[in-house]
Short mmCIF file of C-alpha atoms in Angstrom, two decimals:
data_model
loop_
_atom_site.label_atom_id
_atom_site.label_comp_id
_atom_site.label_asym_id
_atom_site.label_seq_id
_atom_site.Cartn_x
_atom_site.Cartn_y
_atom_site.Cartn_z
CA MET N 1 12.47 17.85 -20.48
CA GLN N 2 16.18 18.36 -20.99
CA GLY N 3 18.41 15.58 -19.71
CA SER N 4 21.01 16.78 -17.22
CA GLY N 5 22.72 13.55 -16.22
CA MET N 6 21.41 13.61 -12.65
CA GLY N 7 21.85 9.86 -12.42
CA SER N 8 25.54 9.97 -13.33
CA SER N 9 28.17 9.50 -10.63
CA GLN N 10 29.35 12.44 -8.55
CA PRO N 11 33.13 12.93 -8.88
CA ASP N 12 33.79 12.35 -5.18
CA GLY N 13 31.03 9.81 -4.57
CA ARG N 14 27.28 10.19 -4.25
CA HIS N 15 25.96 11.78 -1.05
CA ALA N 16 22.70 10.95 0.73
CA ILE N 17 20.45 13.15 2.86
CA ILE N 18 18.23 11.27 5.31
CA LEU N 19 15.38 12.99 7.16
CA ALA N 20 15.21 11.63 10.73
CA ALA N 21 14.11 14.63 12.80
CA GLY N 22 10.43 13.95 13.46
CA ALA N 23 8.88 12.50 16.59
CA GLY N 24 7.15 9.62 14.77
CA SER N 25 4.00 10.00 16.85
CA ARG N 26 2.04 7.26 15.05
CA LEU N 27 4.61 4.68 16.15
CA SER N 28 5.57 6.16 19.51
CA ASP N 29 3.61 3.60 21.55
CA VAL N 30 5.79 0.87 20.04
CA GLU N 31 9.12 2.65 19.60
CA PRO N 32 9.82 6.14 21.00
CA VAL N 33 12.60 6.79 18.45
CA LYS N 34 11.20 5.71 15.08
CA PRO N 35 14.46 5.62 13.07
CA LEU N 36 15.80 3.15 15.66
CA THR N 37 12.87 0.74 15.30
CA LEU N 38 14.23 -2.74 14.68
CA VAL N 39 13.32 -4.81 11.65
CA HIS N 40 15.16 -8.14 11.58
CA GLY N 41 17.45 -6.86 14.31
CA ARG N 42 18.62 -3.72 12.49
CA PRO N 43 17.33 -0.13 12.92
CA LEU N 44 15.23 1.33 10.11
CA LEU N 45 17.74 4.12 9.55
CA LEU N 46 20.55 1.65 8.95
CA HIS N 47 18.39 -0.36 6.54
CA VAL N 48 17.95 2.83 4.51
CA LEU N 49 21.68 3.53 4.52
CA ASP N 50 22.42 -0.08 3.54
CA ALA N 51 20.22 0.25 0.45
CA LEU N 52 21.69 3.59 -0.60
CA ALA N 53 25.25 2.39 -0.03
CA SER N 54 24.56 -0.56 -2.32
CA ALA N 55 23.48 1.96 -4.99
CA GLY N 56 26.69 3.96 -4.72
CA ALA N 57 26.23 6.39 -1.82
CA THR N 58 29.59 7.00 -0.14
CA GLY N 59 28.52 9.37 2.63
CA ALA N 60 25.38 10.65 4.34
CA THR N 61 24.00 13.59 6.27
CA ILE N 62 21.34 12.62 8.80
CA VAL N 63 18.96 15.43 9.79
CA VAL N 64 18.05 14.88 13.44
CA GLY N 65 15.78 16.54 16.00
CA HIS N 66 13.72 14.30 18.28
CA ARG N 67 16.13 12.16 20.35
CA ALA N 68 19.06 13.39 18.30
CA ASP N 69 21.48 11.88 20.81
CA ALA N 70 20.12 8.36 20.43
CA ILE N 71 20.10 8.53 16.64
CA SER N 72 23.61 9.99 16.47
CA ALA N 73 24.87 7.20 18.72
CA ILE N 74 24.19 4.46 16.14
CA LEU N 75 25.80 6.19 13.17
CA GLY N 76 29.08 4.43 13.83
CA ASP N 77 27.34 1.24 12.70
CA ALA N 78 26.34 2.73 9.34
CA PRO N 79 27.80 1.18 6.16
CA ILE N 80 29.10 4.59 5.05
CA PRO N 81 30.32 7.69 6.94
CA ALA N 82 27.24 9.46 8.33
CA THR N 83 27.16 12.89 9.99
CA PRO N 84 24.22 14.25 12.02
CA VAL N 85 22.90 17.78 11.42
CA HIS N 86 20.36 19.22 13.85
CA ASN N 87 17.06 20.81 12.82
CA ALA N 88 16.24 23.11 15.73
CA ASP N 89 12.66 23.53 14.46
CA TRP N 90 11.92 19.83 14.14
CA ALA N 91 8.93 19.86 16.51
CA SER N 92 6.90 22.48 14.65
CA ALA N 93 8.20 22.94 11.11
CA PRO N 94 7.31 20.90 7.99
CA ASN N 95 9.85 18.47 6.57
CA GLY N 96 11.12 20.92 3.98
CA VAL N 97 12.84 22.73 6.84
CA SER N 98 14.75 19.53 7.58
CA VAL N 99 15.96 19.48 3.99
CA LEU N 100 17.17 23.05 4.42
CA ALA N 101 19.08 22.03 7.55
CA ALA N 102 21.21 19.82 5.28
CA ALA N 103 21.56 22.42 2.51
CA ASN N 104 25.34 22.62 2.76
CA ALA N 105 25.62 18.91 1.99
CA VAL N 106 23.40 18.96 -1.12
CA ARG N 107 25.01 18.79 -4.53
CA PRO N 108 23.63 17.66 -7.89
CA GLY N 109 22.51 14.05 -7.83
CA SER N 110 22.28 13.65 -4.06
CA PHE N 111 19.94 11.01 -2.70
CA LEU N 112 17.17 12.25 -0.40
CA CYS N 113 15.21 9.68 1.60
CA MET N 114 13.02 9.32 4.65
CA SER N 115 14.52 7.45 7.62
CA ASP N 116 11.42 5.27 8.08
CA HIS N 117 11.02 4.00 4.52
CA LEU N 118 12.36 0.53 3.89
CA ILE N 119 13.61 0.44 0.30
CA ASP N 120 14.90 -2.46 -1.73
CA PRO N 121 18.41 -1.80 -3.12
CA LEU N 122 17.00 -2.13 -6.64
CA LEU N 123 14.81 0.96 -6.09
CA PRO N 124 17.64 3.56 -5.91
CA GLN N 125 19.43 1.76 -8.74
CA ARG N 126 16.37 2.14 -10.97
CA LEU N 127 16.00 5.76 -9.95
CA LEU N 128 19.61 6.45 -10.91
CA ALA N 129 19.17 4.70 -14.25
CA GLY N 130 16.12 6.79 -15.15
CA ALA N 131 16.95 10.20 -13.69
CA GLN N 132 17.29 13.13 -16.09
CA ALA N 133 15.97 16.25 -14.32
CA PRO N 134 17.33 18.42 -11.47
CA LEU N 135 14.85 16.61 -9.20
CA SER N 136 13.77 13.04 -9.80
CA LEU N 137 11.20 11.27 -7.62
CA ALA N 138 10.91 7.49 -7.50
CA ILE N 139 7.22 6.63 -7.97
CA ASP N 140 5.18 3.46 -7.69
CA ARG N 141 2.21 3.12 -10.08
CA ARG N 142 0.81 0.02 -8.36
CA LEU N 143 -2.27 1.74 -6.95
CA GLY N 144 -4.01 -0.24 -4.23
CA HIS N 145 -0.91 -2.17 -3.21
CA PRO N 146 -1.61 -3.82 0.17
CA TRP N 147 1.58 -2.44 1.73
CA VAL N 148 0.49 1.17 1.16
CA ASP N 149 -1.57 3.15 3.67
CA GLU N 150 -3.88 4.86 1.20
CA ALA N 151 -5.03 7.41 3.78
CA ASP N 152 -1.52 8.61 4.59
CA VAL N 153 0.62 8.07 1.48
CA THR N 154 1.80 11.06 -0.55
CA ARG N 155 0.07 10.88 -3.92
CA VAL N 156 1.41 11.99 -7.29
CA ARG N 157 -0.35 12.95 -10.51
CA THR N 158 1.84 12.59 -13.57
CA GLU N 159 1.75 13.19 -17.30
CA GLY N 160 4.40 10.97 -18.79
CA ARG N 161 7.51 11.76 -16.75
CA ALA N 162 6.23 15.18 -15.70
CA ILE N 163 4.90 15.71 -12.16
CA ARG N 164 1.62 17.64 -12.39
CA ALA N 165 0.65 17.55 -8.68
CA ILE N 166 1.87 16.04 -5.42
CA GLY N 167 0.36 15.84 -1.95
CA LYS N 168 -1.49 13.65 0.52
CA GLY N 169 -4.87 15.15 -0.31
CA LEU N 170 -4.92 14.62 -4.08
CA CYS N 171 -8.20 13.20 -5.36
CA ILE N 172 -6.88 12.44 -8.85
CA TYR N 173 -3.54 10.65 -8.95
CA ASP N 174 -1.81 7.79 -10.71
CA ALA N 175 1.21 7.03 -8.53
CA TYR N 176 2.61 6.93 -5.01
CA ASP N 177 5.63 8.87 -3.74
CA THR N 178 8.08 6.21 -2.45
CA GLY N 179 10.03 8.71 -0.34
CA LEU N 180 13.22 8.51 -2.43
CA PHE N 181 14.55 11.36 -4.56
CA LEU N 182 17.59 12.54 -6.43
CA ILE N 183 17.99 16.25 -5.74
CA GLY N 184 20.32 19.18 -6.26
CA PRO N 185 20.65 22.86 -5.36
CA GLU N 186 17.46 23.67 -7.28
CA LEU N 187 15.36 22.10 -4.52
CA ILE N 188 17.17 24.11 -1.86
CA ALA N 189 16.46 27.33 -3.78
CA ALA N 190 12.78 26.42 -4.17
CA LEU N 191 12.43 25.69 -0.45
CA ARG N 192 14.24 28.87 0.58
CA ALA N 193 11.79 30.89 -1.50
CA ARG N 194 8.94 29.75 0.78
CA SER N 195 8.12 30.24 4.44
CA GLY N 196 7.96 27.00 6.44
CA PRO N 197 7.90 24.76 3.37
CA SER N 198 7.12 21.09 3.13
CA LEU N 199 9.20 18.90 0.83
CA SER N 200 6.15 18.50 -1.41
CA ASP N 201 5.96 22.32 -1.71
CA GLY N 202 9.48 22.34 -3.10
CA VAL N 203 8.79 19.46 -5.48
CA ALA N 204 5.63 21.15 -6.76
CA ALA N 205 7.50 24.43 -7.32
CA LEU N 206 10.16 22.71 -9.41
CA ALA N 207 7.52 20.73 -11.28
CA ARG N 208 5.84 23.98 -12.35
CA GLN N 209 9.18 25.05 -13.84
CA GLY N 210 9.67 21.75 -15.65
CA LEU N 211 12.57 20.87 -13.36
CA ALA N 212 11.08 17.82 -11.61
CA GLU N 213 10.22 14.41 -12.99
CA ALA N 214 8.76 11.09 -11.91
CA VAL N 215 10.76 7.90 -12.42
CA ASP N 216 8.72 4.69 -12.33
CA VAL N 217 10.69 2.13 -10.32
CA GLY N 218 8.40 -0.73 -11.27
CA ASP N 219 7.90 -3.47 -8.72
CA SER N 220 10.85 -2.53 -6.47
CA PRO N 221 9.67 -3.16 -2.88
CA TRP N 222 9.33 -0.28 -0.43
CA LEU N 223 7.40 0.22 2.79
CA ASP N 224 6.66 3.33 4.84
CA VAL N 225 6.97 2.09 8.44
CA ASP N 226 4.79 4.78 9.96
CA ASP N 227 2.55 2.91 12.41
CA ALA N 228 2.16 -0.38 14.27
CA ARG N 229 0.39 -2.04 11.34
CA ALA N 230 3.21 -1.19 8.94
CA LEU N 231 5.83 -2.32 11.45
CA ALA N 232 4.14 -5.69 11.88
CA LEU N 233 3.99 -6.00 8.09
CA ALA N 234 7.69 -5.15 7.79
CA ARG N 235 8.66 -7.76 10.34
CA ARG N 236 6.58 -10.41 8.55
CA LYS N 237 7.20 -9.59 4.91
CA TRP N 238 10.42 -7.62 4.46
CA ARG N 239 13.42 -9.52 3.17
CA ASP N 240 16.94 -8.17 3.62
#
């Protein structure tokens, strides 16, 4: 795979795209606006932005949908300038459509992350250090880790750095998708070529072209706060 310097700095600072449009139905009984769920007194979304800012992000685009007003209202507390962009199809379309809503903000080497994934600051730093392809996905090879919901996590099958398959239903896999990527215009083109795409659809399309890679981020902590169990775990175990 040809190196393309995707981990190098962007001339005007590295941008981040955060997907925060979904309803978060698995956590709705606890918190009706999942990105605003508090862990140690700070909303999940701001934890994500804190980690990315520490890794060099200087601005962010937040894709909103469900309770867009409430999410937009906290962006003034973000560690970097953050602008909301609305996904009008948030209630019915897969998450690739949310990525497309932020297409105008995507440039080579942009971070892409989920708004409900707690990530240690070391994780994006390791991704940056290892990234070489137009799309780089931070993966965790610690199969069976107690923080991971095996039934819901997105699974990845790799061959060296190459991504061979990605999806929640994979039977054969050797890594977990941590929810953090470095992306560029190639992902936008791959998503636009499909009708109602998921993010995994776009990743798989680039992988078939040799344009996507997996970067092992070792033991860097991360946690998908997708349900009440994960939230309780985050409040007990996560360290700022």
